[in-house]
Short mmCIF file of C-alpha atoms and ligand atoms in Angstrom, two decimals:
data_model
loop_
_atom_site.label_atom_id
_atom_site.label_comp_id
_atom_site.label_asym_id
_atom_site.label_seq_id
_atom_site.Cartn_x
_atom_site.Cartn_y
_atom_site.Cartn_z
CA MET A 3 18.66 3.21 10.23
CA ALA A 4 20.39 5.36 7.68
CA GLU A 5 17.74 5.04 5.01
CA HIS A 6 14.91 6.32 7.18
CA PRO A 7 15.27 10.10 7.00
CA ALA A 8 15.81 10.01 3.26
CA LEU A 9 12.94 7.61 2.76
CA PHE A 10 10.72 9.77 4.91
CA SER A 11 11.45 12.92 2.95
CA HIS A 12 10.81 10.90 -0.19
CA LEU A 13 7.42 9.93 1.21
CA VAL A 14 6.68 13.54 2.14
CA ALA A 15 7.46 14.57 -1.44
CA GLY A 16 5.35 11.74 -2.85
CA LEU A 17 2.35 12.81 -0.80
CA ARG A 18 2.52 16.43 -1.92
CA LYS A 19 -0.69 16.38 -3.95
CA THR A 20 -2.70 14.69 -1.23
CA ARG A 21 -1.35 17.13 1.30
CA GLU A 22 -2.27 20.11 -0.84
CA ALA A 23 -5.81 18.89 -1.43
CA PHE A 24 -6.44 17.74 2.07
CA PHE A 25 -4.27 18.95 4.87
CA ASP A 26 -3.48 22.32 3.38
CA ARG A 27 -7.22 22.89 3.22
CA ILE A 28 -7.52 21.87 6.84
CA THR A 29 -4.77 24.22 7.92
CA HIS A 30 -6.48 26.96 5.96
CA LEU A 31 -9.69 26.18 7.80
CA LEU A 32 -7.76 26.49 11.00
CA THR A 33 -7.01 30.14 10.39
CA ARG A 34 -10.44 30.64 11.91
CA PRO A 35 -10.12 31.82 15.48
CA ARG A 36 -12.41 29.17 16.90
CA LEU A 37 -13.75 25.76 16.09
CA ASP A 38 -17.38 26.69 15.69
CA PRO A 39 -20.04 24.49 14.07
CA ASP A 40 -19.34 26.11 10.71
CA ALA A 41 -15.70 25.14 10.95
CA LEU A 42 -16.63 21.57 11.82
CA GLU A 43 -19.01 21.41 8.89
CA GLU A 44 -16.25 22.59 6.62
CA LEU A 45 -13.92 19.99 8.08
CA GLU A 46 -16.49 17.30 7.33
CA GLU A 47 -16.66 18.45 3.73
CA ILE A 48 -12.87 18.43 3.41
CA LEU A 49 -12.59 14.90 4.77
CA ILE A 50 -15.28 13.58 2.46
CA THR A 51 -13.81 15.38 -0.55
CA ALA A 52 -10.43 13.88 0.35
CA ASP A 53 -12.02 10.44 -0.11
CA LEU A 54 -11.95 9.26 3.50
CA GLY A 55 -15.49 8.01 3.10
CA MET A 56 -18.50 8.61 5.30
CA PRO A 57 -17.86 6.07 8.09
CA THR A 58 -14.27 7.17 8.69
CA THR A 59 -15.17 10.86 8.41
CA ARG A 60 -17.93 10.39 10.97
CA GLN A 61 -15.62 8.43 13.23
CA LEU A 62 -13.07 11.24 13.14
CA LEU A 63 -15.61 14.01 13.71
CA ASP A 64 -17.46 12.18 16.45
CA THR A 65 -14.34 11.63 18.49
CA ILE A 66 -13.21 15.27 18.57
CA PRO A 67 -13.31 16.05 22.29
CA PRO A 68 -15.33 19.14 23.24
CA SER A 69 -12.29 20.36 25.14
CA ILE A 70 -10.52 21.07 21.88
CA SER A 71 -10.98 24.68 20.93
CA GLU A 72 -7.63 25.62 19.44
CA PRO A 73 -7.20 24.87 15.76
CA GLU A 74 -3.67 23.70 16.37
CA GLU A 75 -4.87 21.17 18.92
CA LEU A 76 -7.33 19.86 16.37
CA LEU A 77 -4.56 19.24 13.90
CA HIS A 78 -2.59 17.23 16.44
CA PHE A 79 -5.71 15.33 17.38
CA LEU A 80 -6.47 14.46 13.77
CA ARG A 81 -2.93 13.30 13.16
CA ASP A 82 -3.10 10.99 16.18
CA GLN A 83 -6.51 9.67 15.17
CA VAL A 84 -5.33 8.95 11.63
CA THR A 85 -2.35 7.08 13.09
CA ASP A 86 -4.71 5.04 15.29
CA ILE A 87 -7.03 4.18 12.40
CA LEU A 88 -4.11 3.07 10.24
CA SER A 89 -2.60 1.04 13.08
CA ALA A 90 -5.81 -0.78 13.98
CA PRO A 91 -5.66 -3.90 11.79
CA GLU A 92 -3.59 -6.79 13.02
CA GLN A 93 -0.19 -6.83 11.31
CA SER A 94 1.31 -10.23 12.10
CA ILE A 95 3.20 -11.86 9.25
CA PRO A 96 4.10 -15.55 9.43
CA GLU A 97 7.71 -16.54 8.92
CA GLY A 98 8.59 -18.67 5.97
CA HIS A 99 11.63 -19.92 4.18
CA PRO A 100 11.24 -19.16 1.39
CA HIS A 101 8.86 -16.38 2.26
CA VAL A 102 6.22 -16.55 -0.46
CA ALA A 103 4.26 -13.45 -1.42
CA LEU A 104 1.45 -13.63 -3.94
CA ILE A 105 0.83 -10.30 -5.66
CA LEU A 106 -2.70 -9.58 -6.95
CA GLY A 107 -4.73 -6.73 -8.33
CA VAL A 108 -6.76 -5.36 -11.18
CA ASN A 109 -5.11 -4.32 -14.45
CA GLY A 110 -2.40 -1.71 -14.45
CA VAL A 111 -2.30 -0.94 -10.72
CA GLY A 112 1.46 -1.46 -10.53
CA LYS A 113 1.91 -5.13 -9.59
CA THR A 114 4.95 -5.82 -11.75
CA THR A 115 6.64 -2.53 -10.89
CA THR A 116 6.06 -3.11 -7.20
CA ILE A 117 7.55 -6.59 -7.46
CA GLY A 118 10.66 -5.02 -8.99
CA LYS A 119 10.86 -2.60 -6.09
CA LEU A 120 10.30 -5.31 -3.49
CA ALA A 121 12.92 -7.52 -5.10
CA PHE A 122 15.42 -4.66 -5.06
CA ARG A 123 14.66 -4.02 -1.41
CA GLY A 124 15.07 -7.68 -0.50
CA ILE A 125 18.34 -7.98 -2.36
CA ARG A 126 19.68 -4.86 -0.71
CA GLN A 127 18.91 -6.56 2.60
CA GLY A 128 21.05 -9.48 1.50
CA LYS A 129 18.22 -11.84 0.58
CA ARG A 130 18.08 -14.31 -2.24
CA VAL A 131 15.03 -13.32 -4.26
CA LEU A 132 13.21 -15.21 -7.00
CA LEU A 133 10.41 -13.85 -9.17
CA ALA A 134 7.68 -15.97 -10.75
CA ALA A 135 6.28 -14.70 -14.06
CA ALA A 136 2.74 -16.00 -13.57
CA ASP A 137 1.27 -13.32 -15.80
CA THR A 138 1.35 -15.41 -18.95
CA PHE A 139 -1.66 -13.57 -20.33
CA ARG A 140 -0.66 -10.03 -21.26
CA ALA A 141 1.76 -9.67 -24.16
CA ALA A 142 5.23 -8.57 -22.97
CA ALA A 143 4.37 -9.15 -19.30
CA ILE A 144 7.08 -11.80 -18.98
CA GLU A 145 9.71 -9.58 -20.53
CA GLN A 146 8.67 -6.69 -18.32
CA LEU A 147 9.22 -8.83 -15.22
CA GLN A 148 12.56 -10.03 -16.57
CA ILE A 149 13.69 -6.44 -17.01
CA TRP A 150 12.73 -5.69 -13.42
CA GLY A 151 14.54 -8.85 -12.34
CA GLN A 152 17.70 -7.62 -14.05
CA ARG A 153 17.43 -4.17 -12.52
CA ALA A 154 16.94 -5.59 -9.06
CA GLY A 155 19.39 -8.45 -9.47
CA ALA A 156 16.77 -11.18 -8.98
CA GLU A 157 16.32 -14.41 -10.89
CA VAL A 158 13.07 -15.00 -12.76
CA VAL A 159 11.22 -18.24 -13.46
CA ALA A 160 9.16 -17.93 -16.64
CA HIS A 161 7.35 -20.06 -19.21
CA GLN A 162 5.97 -19.14 -22.59
CA GLU A 163 3.28 -16.52 -23.11
CA GLY A 164 -0.12 -18.21 -22.99
CA GLY A 165 1.10 -20.96 -20.66
CA ASP A 166 -0.59 -22.12 -17.48
CA PRO A 167 0.18 -19.65 -14.68
CA ALA A 168 -0.22 -22.37 -12.05
CA ALA A 169 2.51 -24.39 -13.79
CA VAL A 170 4.89 -21.42 -13.66
CA VAL A 171 4.14 -21.04 -9.98
CA PHE A 172 4.78 -24.74 -9.39
CA ASP A 173 8.19 -24.49 -11.07
CA ALA A 174 9.05 -21.32 -9.19
CA LEU A 175 8.17 -22.95 -5.87
CA GLN A 176 10.38 -25.94 -6.66
CA ALA A 177 13.19 -23.66 -7.81
CA SER A 178 12.98 -21.51 -4.72
CA LEU A 179 13.30 -24.60 -2.53
CA ALA A 180 16.11 -26.10 -4.59
CA ARG A 181 18.05 -22.84 -4.79
CA GLU A 182 17.37 -21.97 -1.14
CA MET A 183 15.74 -18.66 -1.88
CA ASP A 184 14.69 -16.36 0.94
CA LEU A 185 11.88 -14.64 -0.90
CA LEU A 186 9.61 -15.67 -3.76
CA LEU A 187 7.46 -12.96 -5.31
CA ILE A 188 4.69 -14.15 -7.63
CA ASP A 189 3.51 -11.74 -10.33
CA THR A 190 0.00 -12.40 -11.61
CA ALA A 191 -2.01 -11.06 -14.51
CA GLY A 192 -4.23 -8.09 -13.81
CA ARG A 193 -7.84 -9.11 -13.55
CA LEU A 194 -11.15 -7.52 -12.77
CA HIS A 195 -12.71 -8.91 -9.63
CA THR A 196 -15.92 -9.38 -11.63
CA LYS A 197 -14.36 -11.91 -14.04
CA LYS A 198 -15.26 -15.22 -12.48
CA ASN A 199 -12.99 -17.51 -14.51
CA LEU A 200 -9.95 -15.30 -13.92
CA MET A 201 -10.67 -15.20 -10.24
CA GLU A 202 -10.92 -19.00 -10.22
CA GLU A 203 -7.49 -19.12 -11.83
CA LEU A 204 -6.16 -17.25 -8.80
CA LYS A 205 -7.66 -19.84 -6.50
CA LYS A 206 -5.86 -22.51 -8.44
CA ILE A 207 -2.55 -20.64 -8.08
CA GLY A 208 -3.22 -20.32 -4.36
CA ARG A 209 -3.82 -24.07 -4.07
CA VAL A 210 -0.57 -24.88 -5.88
CA VAL A 211 1.31 -22.61 -3.49
CA SER A 212 -0.17 -24.01 -0.31
CA ARG A 213 0.22 -27.62 -1.40
CA ASN A 214 3.89 -27.24 -2.21
CA ILE A 215 5.06 -25.11 0.69
CA PRO A 216 3.20 -25.56 3.97
CA GLY A 217 2.10 -22.22 5.42
CA ALA A 218 2.51 -20.45 2.08
CA PRO A 219 1.60 -18.00 0.73
CA HIS A 220 2.86 -16.15 3.78
CA GLU A 221 1.44 -12.98 2.36
CA THR A 222 -1.28 -12.35 -0.18
CA LEU A 223 -0.86 -8.73 -1.14
CA LEU A 224 -3.43 -6.74 -3.07
CA ILE A 225 -2.04 -3.81 -5.03
CA LEU A 226 -4.24 -0.73 -5.17
CA ASP A 227 -3.78 2.29 -7.41
CA ALA A 228 -4.19 5.35 -5.19
CA THR A 229 -5.69 7.34 -8.06
CA THR A 230 -8.77 5.08 -7.83
CA GLY A 231 -9.48 6.56 -4.42
CA LEU A 232 -12.14 5.07 -2.22
CA ASN A 233 -13.66 3.20 -5.17
CA ALA A 234 -10.88 0.67 -4.67
CA ALA A 235 -12.71 -0.56 -1.57
CA VAL A 236 -14.81 -2.86 -3.74
CA GLN A 237 -11.65 -4.47 -5.12
CA VAL A 238 -10.43 -5.10 -1.59
CA ARG A 239 -13.73 -6.71 -0.60
CA GLU A 240 -13.93 -8.97 -3.65
CA PHE A 241 -10.31 -10.12 -3.67
CA HIS A 242 -10.38 -10.57 0.08
CA GLN A 243 -13.46 -12.72 -0.03
CA LEU A 244 -11.86 -15.02 -2.57
CA MET A 245 -8.21 -15.09 -1.60
CA GLY A 246 -7.90 -13.78 1.96
CA ILE A 247 -5.84 -10.64 1.47
CA THR A 248 -3.25 -10.22 4.24
CA GLY A 249 -2.07 -6.76 3.25
CA LEU A 250 -2.36 -3.90 0.80
CA ILE A 251 0.23 -2.04 -1.22
CA VAL A 252 -0.95 1.36 -2.37
CA THR A 253 0.85 2.66 -5.46
CA LYS A 254 0.97 5.93 -7.42
CA LEU A 255 0.55 8.14 -4.38
CA ASP A 256 2.79 10.61 -6.20
CA GLY A 257 0.24 11.18 -8.95
CA THR A 258 -2.90 11.79 -6.96
CA ALA A 259 -4.62 13.94 -4.39
CA LYS A 260 -6.59 10.91 -3.25
CA GLY A 261 -4.06 9.50 -0.78
CA GLY A 262 -6.62 10.07 1.98
CA SER A 263 -8.64 7.17 0.59
CA LEU A 264 -6.08 4.86 2.15
CA ILE A 265 -7.30 6.01 5.57
CA GLY A 266 -10.90 5.31 4.60
CA ILE A 267 -10.10 1.88 3.19
CA VAL A 268 -8.10 0.73 6.21
CA GLY A 269 -10.66 2.24 8.58
CA GLU A 270 -13.50 0.44 6.90
CA LEU A 271 -11.96 -2.88 5.89
CA GLN A 272 -9.35 -3.40 8.61
CA ILE A 273 -6.67 -4.77 6.31
CA PRO A 274 -3.18 -3.40 6.94
CA VAL A 275 -1.20 -1.47 4.36
CA ARG A 276 2.27 -3.03 4.00
CA TYR A 277 3.98 -0.68 1.56
CA VAL A 278 3.32 2.51 -0.32
CA GLY A 279 4.63 3.32 -3.79
CA PHE A 280 5.25 6.90 -4.85
CA GLY A 281 7.07 6.83 -8.16
CA GLU A 282 8.17 4.71 -11.08
CA GLY A 283 11.72 4.24 -9.84
CA ILE A 284 13.05 1.14 -8.14
CA GLU A 285 13.49 2.94 -4.84
CA ASP A 286 10.10 4.62 -4.81
CA LEU A 287 8.60 2.27 -2.26
CA ALA A 288 8.46 2.52 1.52
CA PRO A 289 7.30 0.07 4.14
CA PHE A 290 4.11 1.48 5.51
CA SER A 291 4.33 2.96 8.95
CA PRO A 292 1.11 4.57 10.23
CA PRO A 293 2.85 7.28 12.30
CA ALA A 294 5.23 8.10 9.46
CA PHE A 295 2.38 8.28 6.94
CA ALA A 296 0.29 10.50 9.21
CA ALA A 297 3.33 12.66 9.94
CA ALA A 298 4.11 12.96 6.23
CA LEU A 299 0.56 14.10 5.55
CA PHE A 300 0.59 16.63 8.34
CA SER A 301 4.19 17.66 8.01
CA ARG A 302 4.83 21.35 7.93
CA GLU A 303 8.43 22.31 7.85
CA THR A 304 7.84 25.84 9.04
CA ARG A 305 5.41 24.93 11.74
CA PRO A 306 6.76 24.19 15.19
CA GLY A 307 5.57 20.96 16.72
CA PHE A 308 5.28 19.12 13.42
CA PRO A 309 7.82 16.67 12.17
CA SER A 310 9.71 18.12 9.28
CA ALA A 311 10.90 16.24 6.27
CA SER A 312 14.26 15.83 7.94
CA THR A 313 12.90 14.41 11.18
CA PRO A 314 13.98 10.79 11.42
CA ILE A 315 10.82 8.77 11.64
CA ASP A 316 11.10 5.08 12.18
CA LEU A 317 9.80 3.51 9.04
CA ASP A 318 8.94 -0.08 9.62
CA THR A 319 11.45 -2.46 8.09
CA ARG A 320 9.71 -5.80 8.30
CA ASP A 321 10.09 -8.36 5.55
CA PRO A 322 9.76 -8.86 2.69
N1 GTP B 415 3.76 7.43 -10.77
C1 GTP B 415 3.76 6.15 -10.45
N2 GTP B 415 3.62 5.23 -11.42
C2 GTP B 415 3.63 3.93 -11.06
C3 GTP B 415 3.80 3.51 -9.72
N3 GTP B 415 3.75 2.16 -9.70
C4 GTP B 415 3.58 1.75 -10.98
N4 GTP B 415 3.50 2.83 -11.81
C5 GTP B 415 3.28 2.82 -13.27
O1 GTP B 415 2.03 2.22 -13.56
C6 GTP B 415 2.09 1.58 -14.83
C7 GTP B 415 1.60 0.14 -14.70
O2 GTP B 415 2.52 -0.57 -13.90
P1 GTP B 415 2.67 -2.15 -13.95
O3 GTP B 415 3.64 -2.50 -12.90
O4 GTP B 415 2.89 -2.62 -15.32
O5 GTP B 415 1.20 -2.56 -13.48
P2 GTP B 415 0.58 -4.03 -13.43
O6 GTP B 415 -0.40 -4.03 -12.32
O7 GTP B 415 1.65 -5.03 -13.36
O8 GTP B 415 -0.19 -4.08 -14.82
P3 GTP B 415 -0.84 -5.39 -15.52
O9 GTP B 415 0.14 -6.50 -15.34
O10 GTP B 415 -1.04 -5.00 -16.94
O11 GTP B 415 -2.14 -5.65 -14.82
C8 GTP B 415 3.53 1.68 -15.29
O12 GTP B 415 3.63 2.73 -16.21
C9 GTP B 415 4.30 2.00 -14.01
O13 GTP B 415 5.48 2.73 -14.24
C10 GTP B 415 3.94 4.53 -8.71
O14 GTP B 415 4.06 4.28 -7.50
N5 GTP B 415 3.93 5.82 -9.14
MG1 MG B 416 1.99 -6.70 -14.54
#
């Protein structure tokens, strides 16, 4: 599809910092003539520093076949392994009409911005998209979502600040049925996974959704800020335990060298990444495709055998 090459080069650009801190170090390491134990030790250090975490680092190192002696071969091997790790979790998404996606995460990770981007994407695909302003807690959160709604061309259901988020969600569910929406995106207030009462509020929202639309929410998406690195794993565990996270969206990849943490988190927790965000603009979001992500990390325009930024890579285009 026409958007793929452009989107891919956008992703390559967004991952620049991670690539510099991680894969450029690996390619530097590979200027050694042979893969001796010293080189492997250095590789281990690079992977750990890049926030892949111990289990995933070990997994990668332990699977390097002894037959590999050429540095270039190692790079190909690592790229394939990273693709495999990222592809491992099951990725099935139930159909729904409207398709209801509940968006969760700790404060400031990019939930509202991501909803704006997702809405824009859906509308560009010809969908009818409704947004639910269920962050009634933070001042100006409702207005912020309304601004994103305007930018994207999506309608917004909102109540007053301080209102009951579950009541907003109820109204939005009814409206999305009545107005025959294709996609309902529910914005929620940022909350720390350690705050019990706020986490209970999420459960209540979840109950309202499932009672009003059978099979919904079709997706419960946890937003992670890539700058948090591997420390975000605890958020995934806690939110998953409570709400059953079906997918992750990793934002702010453009501002961090810690993009490698995504590999560690997926490797360890086996929850698929659905989208990645790499900028504040409405188009700075790509559906997550493991081969495209691995290729973007390892892409070397001047190096033969590596996909360049202009190589069309099939980015996944599943809904929403
Ligand atoms: N560079 C960059 N900034 C981002 C990205 N996504 C979001 N942001 C910025 O992160 C900040 C917080 O974004 P919000 O969308 O308000 O985050 P939130 O999770 O809704 O925040 P709360 O509702 O307060 O919990 C804003 O300044 C966004 O512009 C991204 O992919 N890249
Ligand atoms: Mg928000």
